[in-house]
CSV table of C-alpha atoms in Angstrom, one decimal:
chain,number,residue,atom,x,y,z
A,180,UNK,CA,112.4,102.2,85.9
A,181,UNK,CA,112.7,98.3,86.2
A,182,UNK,CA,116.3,96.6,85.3
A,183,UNK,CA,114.4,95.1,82.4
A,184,UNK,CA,113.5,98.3,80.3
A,185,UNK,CA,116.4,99.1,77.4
A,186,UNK,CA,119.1,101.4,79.1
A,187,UNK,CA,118.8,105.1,78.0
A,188,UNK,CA,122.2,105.9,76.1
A,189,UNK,CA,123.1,109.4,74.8
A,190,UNK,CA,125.6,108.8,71.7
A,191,UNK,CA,128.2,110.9,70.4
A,192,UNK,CA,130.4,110.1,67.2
A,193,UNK,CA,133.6,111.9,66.8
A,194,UNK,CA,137.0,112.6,64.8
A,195,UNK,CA,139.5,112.9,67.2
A,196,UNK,CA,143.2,113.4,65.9
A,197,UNK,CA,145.8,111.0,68.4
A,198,UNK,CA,149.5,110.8,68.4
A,199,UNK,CA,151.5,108.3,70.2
A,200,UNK,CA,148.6,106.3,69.7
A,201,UNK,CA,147.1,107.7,72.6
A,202,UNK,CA,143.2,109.8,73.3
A,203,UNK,CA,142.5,110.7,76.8
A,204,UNK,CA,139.0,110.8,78.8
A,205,UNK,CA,139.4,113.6,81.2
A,206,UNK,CA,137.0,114.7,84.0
A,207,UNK,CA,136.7,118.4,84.6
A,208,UNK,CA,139.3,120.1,86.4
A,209,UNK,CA,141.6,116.7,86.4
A,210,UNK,CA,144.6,117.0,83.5
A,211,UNK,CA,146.2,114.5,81.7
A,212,UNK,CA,149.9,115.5,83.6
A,213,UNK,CA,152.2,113.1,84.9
A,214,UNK,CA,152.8,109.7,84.3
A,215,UNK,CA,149.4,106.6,84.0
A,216,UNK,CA,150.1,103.9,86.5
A,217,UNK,CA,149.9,100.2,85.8
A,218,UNK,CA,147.4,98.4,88.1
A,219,UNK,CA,149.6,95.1,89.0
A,220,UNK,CA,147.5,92.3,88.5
A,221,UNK,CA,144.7,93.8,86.8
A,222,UNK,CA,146.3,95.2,83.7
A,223,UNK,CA,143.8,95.4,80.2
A,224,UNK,CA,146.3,96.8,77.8
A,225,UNK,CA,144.9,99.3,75.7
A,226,UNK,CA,143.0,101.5,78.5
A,227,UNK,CA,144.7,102.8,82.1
A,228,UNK,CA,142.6,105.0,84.2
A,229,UNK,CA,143.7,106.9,87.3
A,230,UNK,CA,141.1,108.8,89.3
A,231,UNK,CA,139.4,111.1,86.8
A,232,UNK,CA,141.3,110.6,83.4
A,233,UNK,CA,141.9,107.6,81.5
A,234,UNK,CA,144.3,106.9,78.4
A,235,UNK,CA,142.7,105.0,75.2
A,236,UNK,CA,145.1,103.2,73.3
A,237,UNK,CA,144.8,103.1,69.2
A,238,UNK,CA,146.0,101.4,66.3
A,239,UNK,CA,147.7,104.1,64.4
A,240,UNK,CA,150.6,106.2,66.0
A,241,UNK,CA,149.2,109.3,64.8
A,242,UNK,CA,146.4,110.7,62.4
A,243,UNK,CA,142.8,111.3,62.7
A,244,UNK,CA,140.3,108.2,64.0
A,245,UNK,CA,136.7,107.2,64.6
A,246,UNK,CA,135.7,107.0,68.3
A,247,UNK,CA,131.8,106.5,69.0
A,248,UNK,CA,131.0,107.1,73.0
A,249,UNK,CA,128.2,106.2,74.6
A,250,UNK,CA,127.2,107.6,78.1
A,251,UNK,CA,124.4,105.2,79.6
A,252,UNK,CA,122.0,105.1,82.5
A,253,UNK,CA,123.4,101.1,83.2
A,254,UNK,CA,125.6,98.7,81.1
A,255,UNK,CA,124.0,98.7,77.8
A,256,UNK,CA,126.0,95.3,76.5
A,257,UNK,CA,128.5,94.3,74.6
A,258,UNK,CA,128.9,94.9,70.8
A,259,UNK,CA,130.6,91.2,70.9
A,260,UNK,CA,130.1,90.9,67.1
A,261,UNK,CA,131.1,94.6,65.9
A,262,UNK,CA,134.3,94.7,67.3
A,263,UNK,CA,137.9,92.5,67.9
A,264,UNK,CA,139.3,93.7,70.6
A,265,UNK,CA,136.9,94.5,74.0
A,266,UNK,CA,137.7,95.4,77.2
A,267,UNK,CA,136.4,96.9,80.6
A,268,UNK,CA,137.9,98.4,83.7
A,269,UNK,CA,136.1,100.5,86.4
A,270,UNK,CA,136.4,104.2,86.7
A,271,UNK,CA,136.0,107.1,89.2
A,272,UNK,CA,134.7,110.7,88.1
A,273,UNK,CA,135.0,113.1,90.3
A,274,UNK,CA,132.5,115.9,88.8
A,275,UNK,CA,130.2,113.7,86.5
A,276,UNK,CA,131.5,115.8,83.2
A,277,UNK,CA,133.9,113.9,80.9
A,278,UNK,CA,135.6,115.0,77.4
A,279,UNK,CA,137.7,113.5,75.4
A,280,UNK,CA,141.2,115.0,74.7
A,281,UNK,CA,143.4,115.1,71.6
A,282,UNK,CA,147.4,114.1,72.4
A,283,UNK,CA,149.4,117.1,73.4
A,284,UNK,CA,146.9,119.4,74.3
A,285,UNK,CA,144.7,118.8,71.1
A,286,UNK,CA,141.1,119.8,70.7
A,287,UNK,CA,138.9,119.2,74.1
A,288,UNK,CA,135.3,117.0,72.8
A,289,UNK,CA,132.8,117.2,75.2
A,290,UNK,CA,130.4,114.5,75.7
A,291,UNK,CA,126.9,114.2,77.5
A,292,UNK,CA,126.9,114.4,81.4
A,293,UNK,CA,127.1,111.6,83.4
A,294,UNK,CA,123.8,110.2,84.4
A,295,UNK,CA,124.5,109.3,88.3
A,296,UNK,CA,127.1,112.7,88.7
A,297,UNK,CA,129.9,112.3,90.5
A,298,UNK,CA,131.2,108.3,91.5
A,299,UNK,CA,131.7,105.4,90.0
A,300,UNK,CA,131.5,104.3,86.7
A,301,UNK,CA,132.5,101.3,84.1
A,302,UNK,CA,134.0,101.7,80.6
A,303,UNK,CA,133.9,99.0,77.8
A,304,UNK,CA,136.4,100.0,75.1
A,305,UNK,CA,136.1,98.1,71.8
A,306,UNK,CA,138.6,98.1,68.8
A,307,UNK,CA,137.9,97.3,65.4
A,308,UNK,CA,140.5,97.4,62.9
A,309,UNK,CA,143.5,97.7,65.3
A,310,UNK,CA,145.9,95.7,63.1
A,311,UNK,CA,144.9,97.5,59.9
A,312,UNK,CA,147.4,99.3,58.0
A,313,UNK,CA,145.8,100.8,55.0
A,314,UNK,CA,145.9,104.6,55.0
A,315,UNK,CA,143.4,105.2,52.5
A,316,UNK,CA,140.3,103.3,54.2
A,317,UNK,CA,141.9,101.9,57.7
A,318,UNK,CA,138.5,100.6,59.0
A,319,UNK,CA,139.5,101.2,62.6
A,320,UNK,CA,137.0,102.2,64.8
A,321,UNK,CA,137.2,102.7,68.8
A,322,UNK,CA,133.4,102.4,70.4
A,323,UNK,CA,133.5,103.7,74.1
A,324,UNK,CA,130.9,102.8,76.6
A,325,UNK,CA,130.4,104.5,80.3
A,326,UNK,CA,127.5,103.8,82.2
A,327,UNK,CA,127.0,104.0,86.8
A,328,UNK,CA,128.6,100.8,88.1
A,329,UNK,CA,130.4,99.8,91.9
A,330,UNK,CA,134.2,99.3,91.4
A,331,UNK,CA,134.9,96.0,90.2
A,332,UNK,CA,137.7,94.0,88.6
A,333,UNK,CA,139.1,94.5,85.1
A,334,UNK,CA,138.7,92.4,82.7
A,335,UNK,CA,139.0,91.5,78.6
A,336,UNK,CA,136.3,90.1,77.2
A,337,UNK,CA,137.2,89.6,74.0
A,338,UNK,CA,141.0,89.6,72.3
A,339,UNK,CA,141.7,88.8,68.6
A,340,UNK,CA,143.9,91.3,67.1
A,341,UNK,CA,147.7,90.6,67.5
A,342,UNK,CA,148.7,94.6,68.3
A,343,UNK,CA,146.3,94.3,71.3
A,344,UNK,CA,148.1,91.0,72.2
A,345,UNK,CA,151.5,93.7,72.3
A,346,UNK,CA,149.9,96.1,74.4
A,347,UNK,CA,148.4,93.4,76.7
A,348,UNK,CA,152.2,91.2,77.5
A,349,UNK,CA,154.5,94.2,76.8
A,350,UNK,CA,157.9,92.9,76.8
């Protein structure tokens, strides 16, 4: 397979109820326990990992949301027009077999395996919608991408919505 043919992405839309405003990826046999610790210098606002869970930051404090995941073979792009808010920060999985948990011990989602197993990985969390506050149609959405990638640096690569401005400068 040559870097130029289109990455192969496995896609999985979900309903997942958050409180807190808070969904967790969670590697098998890791928990979502104990406190997420701020990288200094590197911080992205509305994602923290920690080896083999990471915490997604919504809109709303509690209530059911859209997330779309998609697990890829290598970095599939940017949906820089879809979506708000985007960020990306690396990620290590220990077994290669992620889900997505609901706050407080929720419902467990599975999604597909990890293409390289075991190592490391990038995500690319979008937000669409973030600021909304209509409870009828909110128009939020949360797009999650994780594809094989060497540890790098975090970084935002796109920032519009004023609640992700909050969770990026806390005061």
């Amino acid at each position: 397979m040559t870097r130029d043919e289109t990455p192969v992405v496995q896609i999985k839309q979900l309903e997942v109820e958050v409180d807190y405003s808070q969904a967790y990826l969670v590697d098998e046999g890791c928990d979502t326990s104990g406190q997420f610790d701020d990288v200094p210098g590197h911080p992205v606002g509305i994602i923290r990992v920690e080896t083999g869970k990471a915490i997604l930051i919504v809109g709303p404090q509690w209530g059911p949301v859209e997330f779309t995941v998609a697990v890829a073979d290598r970095d599939p792009g940017a949906d820089l027009d879809g979506y708000e808010d985007i960020v990306e920060i690396s990620y290590e999985s220990p077994s290669g077999r992620l889900s997505l948990q609901e706050w407080g011990g929720g419902r467990t989602h599975s999604l597909p395996p990890l293409p390289a197993g075991p190592g490391s990985y990038r995500l690319r969390y979008h937000i669409r919608g973030m600021d909304e506050e209509n409870w009828v149609d909110p128009g939020d959405h949360y797009f999650l991408q994780i594809w094989p990638e060497p540890p790098c640096y975090p970084a935002v690569l796109k920032s519009t919505s004023s609640s992700f401005q909050c969770w990026l400068n806390p005061e």
